[in-house]
Amino acid sequence: MTEYFDLYTADRRRLGRKIQRGAPIPHGEYHIVVQIMTVNSRGEILLTQRVPQKTSGGRRAPKAQRRPVGMQRRLRDKR
């Protein structure tokens, strides 16, 4: 399944155009990215290790979720 992003201006106004994931984003146009970091009561950030087959495989990084619905679900599940 092909994934598309909405394009925005620098002040976050939707342009009404989409771009396919992986395609170069035109100069002066943007797509919005959100990252949530899970922090425990000791102030430690939960990290995950990417599987070797993925881009940047083996790297450790904060747990990521690209879709807003997925982020909301993860936050609910952590409570």
PDB file of C-alpha atoms in Angstrom:
ATOM      1  CA  MET A   1       0.000   0.000   0.000  1.00  0.00           C
ATOM      2  CA  THR A   2       1.386   3.392  -1.011  1.00  0.00           C
ATOM      3  CA  GLU A   3       1.583   6.025   1.731  1.00  0.00           C
ATOM      4  CA  TYR A   4       1.033   9.745   1.091  1.00  0.00           C
ATOM      5  CA  PHE A   5       1.683  12.827   3.239  1.00  0.00           C
ATOM      6  CA  ASP A   6      -0.227  16.113   3.207  1.00  0.00           C
ATOM      7  CA  LEU A   7       1.978  19.082   2.320  1.00  0.00           C
ATOM      8  CA  TYR A   8       2.002  22.278   4.417  1.00  0.00           C
ATOM      9  CA  THR A   9       3.442  25.782   4.380  1.00  0.00           C
ATOM     10  CA  ALA A  10       6.037  26.829   6.965  1.00  0.00           C
ATOM     11  CA  ASP A  11       3.205  28.207   9.132  1.00  0.00           C
ATOM     12  CA  ARG A  12       1.350  24.854   9.034  1.00  0.00           C
ATOM     13  CA  ARG A  13      -1.371  25.702   6.536  1.00  0.00           C
ATOM     14  CA  ARG A  14      -2.396  22.678   4.491  1.00  0.00           C
ATOM     15  CA  LEU A  15      -1.663  23.189   0.795  1.00  0.00           C
ATOM     16  CA  GLY A  16      -4.255  20.708  -0.470  1.00  0.00           C
ATOM     17  CA  ARG A  17      -1.580  18.550  -2.110  1.00  0.00           C
ATOM     18  CA  LYS A  18      -0.055  15.229  -1.110  1.00  0.00           C
ATOM     19  CA  ILE A  19       3.333  13.644  -1.761  1.00  0.00           C
ATOM     20  CA  GLN A  20       4.260   9.978  -1.821  1.00  0.00           C
ATOM     21  CA  ARG A  21       6.409   8.734   1.039  1.00  0.00           C
ATOM     22  CA  GLY A  22      10.073   8.715  -0.013  1.00  0.00           C
ATOM     23  CA  ALA A  23       9.657  11.339  -2.753  1.00  0.00           C
ATOM     24  CA  PRO A  24      11.659  14.560  -2.361  1.00  0.00           C
ATOM     25  CA  ILE A  25       9.639  17.307  -0.687  1.00  0.00           C
ATOM     26  CA  PRO A  26       9.631  20.511  -2.778  1.00  0.00           C
ATOM     27  CA  HIS A  27      11.580  23.469  -1.366  1.00  0.00           C
ATOM     28  CA  GLY A  28       9.394  25.598   0.905  1.00  0.00           C
ATOM     29  CA  GLU A  29       6.856  22.817   1.483  1.00  0.00           C
ATOM     30  CA  TYR A  30       6.700  20.580   4.553  1.00  0.00           C
ATOM     31  CA  HIS A  31       5.017  17.561   6.095  1.00  0.00           C
ATOM     32  CA  ILE A  32       4.273  17.403   9.807  1.00  0.00           C
ATOM     33  CA  VAL A  33       6.036  14.855  11.995  1.00  0.00           C
ATOM     34  CA  VAL A  34       5.124  14.119  15.621  1.00  0.00           C
ATOM     35  CA  GLN A  35       7.280  12.177  18.050  1.00  0.00           C
ATOM     36  CA  ILE A  36       6.201  11.056  21.495  1.00  0.00           C
ATOM     37  CA  MET A  37       8.734   9.947  24.099  1.00  0.00           C
ATOM     38  CA  THR A  38       7.621   7.703  26.919  1.00  0.00           C
ATOM     39  CA  VAL A  39       9.324   8.662  30.203  1.00  0.00           C
ATOM     40  CA  ASN A  40       9.045   6.527  33.336  1.00  0.00           C
ATOM     41  CA  SER A  41       8.832   7.788  36.936  1.00  0.00           C
ATOM     42  CA  ARG A  42      12.663   7.811  37.190  1.00  0.00           C
ATOM     43  CA  GLY A  43      12.950  10.136  34.191  1.00  0.00           C
ATOM     44  CA  GLU A  44      14.226   7.387  31.873  1.00  0.00           C
ATOM     45  CA  ILE A  45      13.153   7.396  28.217  1.00  0.00           C
ATOM     46  CA  LEU A  46      11.824   4.114  26.816  1.00  0.00           C
ATOM     47  CA  LEU A  47      13.961   3.088  23.808  1.00  0.00           C
ATOM     48  CA  THR A  48      13.420   0.346  21.266  1.00  0.00           C
ATOM     49  CA  GLN A  49      15.904  -1.357  18.988  1.00  0.00           C
ATOM     50  CA  ARG A  50      15.020  -1.493  15.285  1.00  0.00           C
ATOM     51  CA  VAL A  51      15.100  -4.903  13.635  1.00  0.00           C
ATOM     52  CA  PRO A  52      18.159  -5.388  11.387  1.00  0.00           C
ATOM     53  CA  GLN A  53      16.029  -5.610   8.200  1.00  0.00           C
ATOM     54  CA  LYS A  54      14.640  -2.062   8.546  1.00  0.00           C
ATOM     55  CA  THR A  55      16.261   1.212   7.535  1.00  0.00           C
ATOM     56  CA  SER A  56      18.873   2.081  10.186  1.00  0.00           C
ATOM     57  CA  GLY A  57      18.507  -1.491  11.483  1.00  0.00           C
ATOM     58  CA  GLY A  58      19.925  -2.143  14.938  1.00  0.00           C
ATOM     59  CA  ARG A  59      19.748   1.490  16.048  1.00  0.00           C
ATOM     60  CA  ARG A  60      18.159   2.337  19.353  1.00  0.00           C
ATOM     61  CA  ALA A  61      15.612   5.135  19.293  1.00  0.00           C
ATOM     62  CA  PRO A  62      12.591   6.454  21.175  1.00  0.00           C
ATOM     63  CA  LYS A  63       9.486   4.439  20.382  1.00  0.00           C
ATOM     64  CA  ALA A  64       7.944   5.939  17.252  1.00  0.00           C
ATOM     65  CA  GLN A  65       4.469   5.910  15.786  1.00  0.00           C
ATOM     66  CA  ARG A  66       3.805   7.874  12.605  1.00  0.00           C
ATOM     67  CA  ARG A  67      -0.002   7.903  12.494  1.00  0.00           C
ATOM     68  CA  PRO A  68      -1.941  10.111  14.951  1.00  0.00           C
ATOM     69  CA  VAL A  69      -4.442   7.297  15.618  1.00  0.00           C
ATOM     70  CA  GLY A  70      -1.584   4.939  16.446  1.00  0.00           C
ATOM     71  CA  MET A  71      -0.012   7.509  18.778  1.00  0.00           C
ATOM     72  CA  GLN A  72      -3.278   8.003  20.636  1.00  0.00           C
ATOM     73  CA  ARG A  73      -3.727   4.232  20.999  1.00  0.00           C
ATOM     74  CA  ARG A  74      -0.194   3.790  22.351  1.00  0.00           C
ATOM     75  CA  LEU A  75      -0.690   6.560  24.896  1.00  0.00           C
ATOM     76  CA  ARG A  76      -3.956   4.974  26.107  1.00  0.00           C
ATOM     77  CA  ASP A  77      -2.306   1.552  26.366  1.00  0.00           C
ATOM     78  CA  LYS A  78       0.536   2.926  28.539  1.00  0.00           C
ATOM     79  CA  ARG A  79      -1.749   4.322  31.252  1.00  0.00           C
TER      80      ARG A  79
END
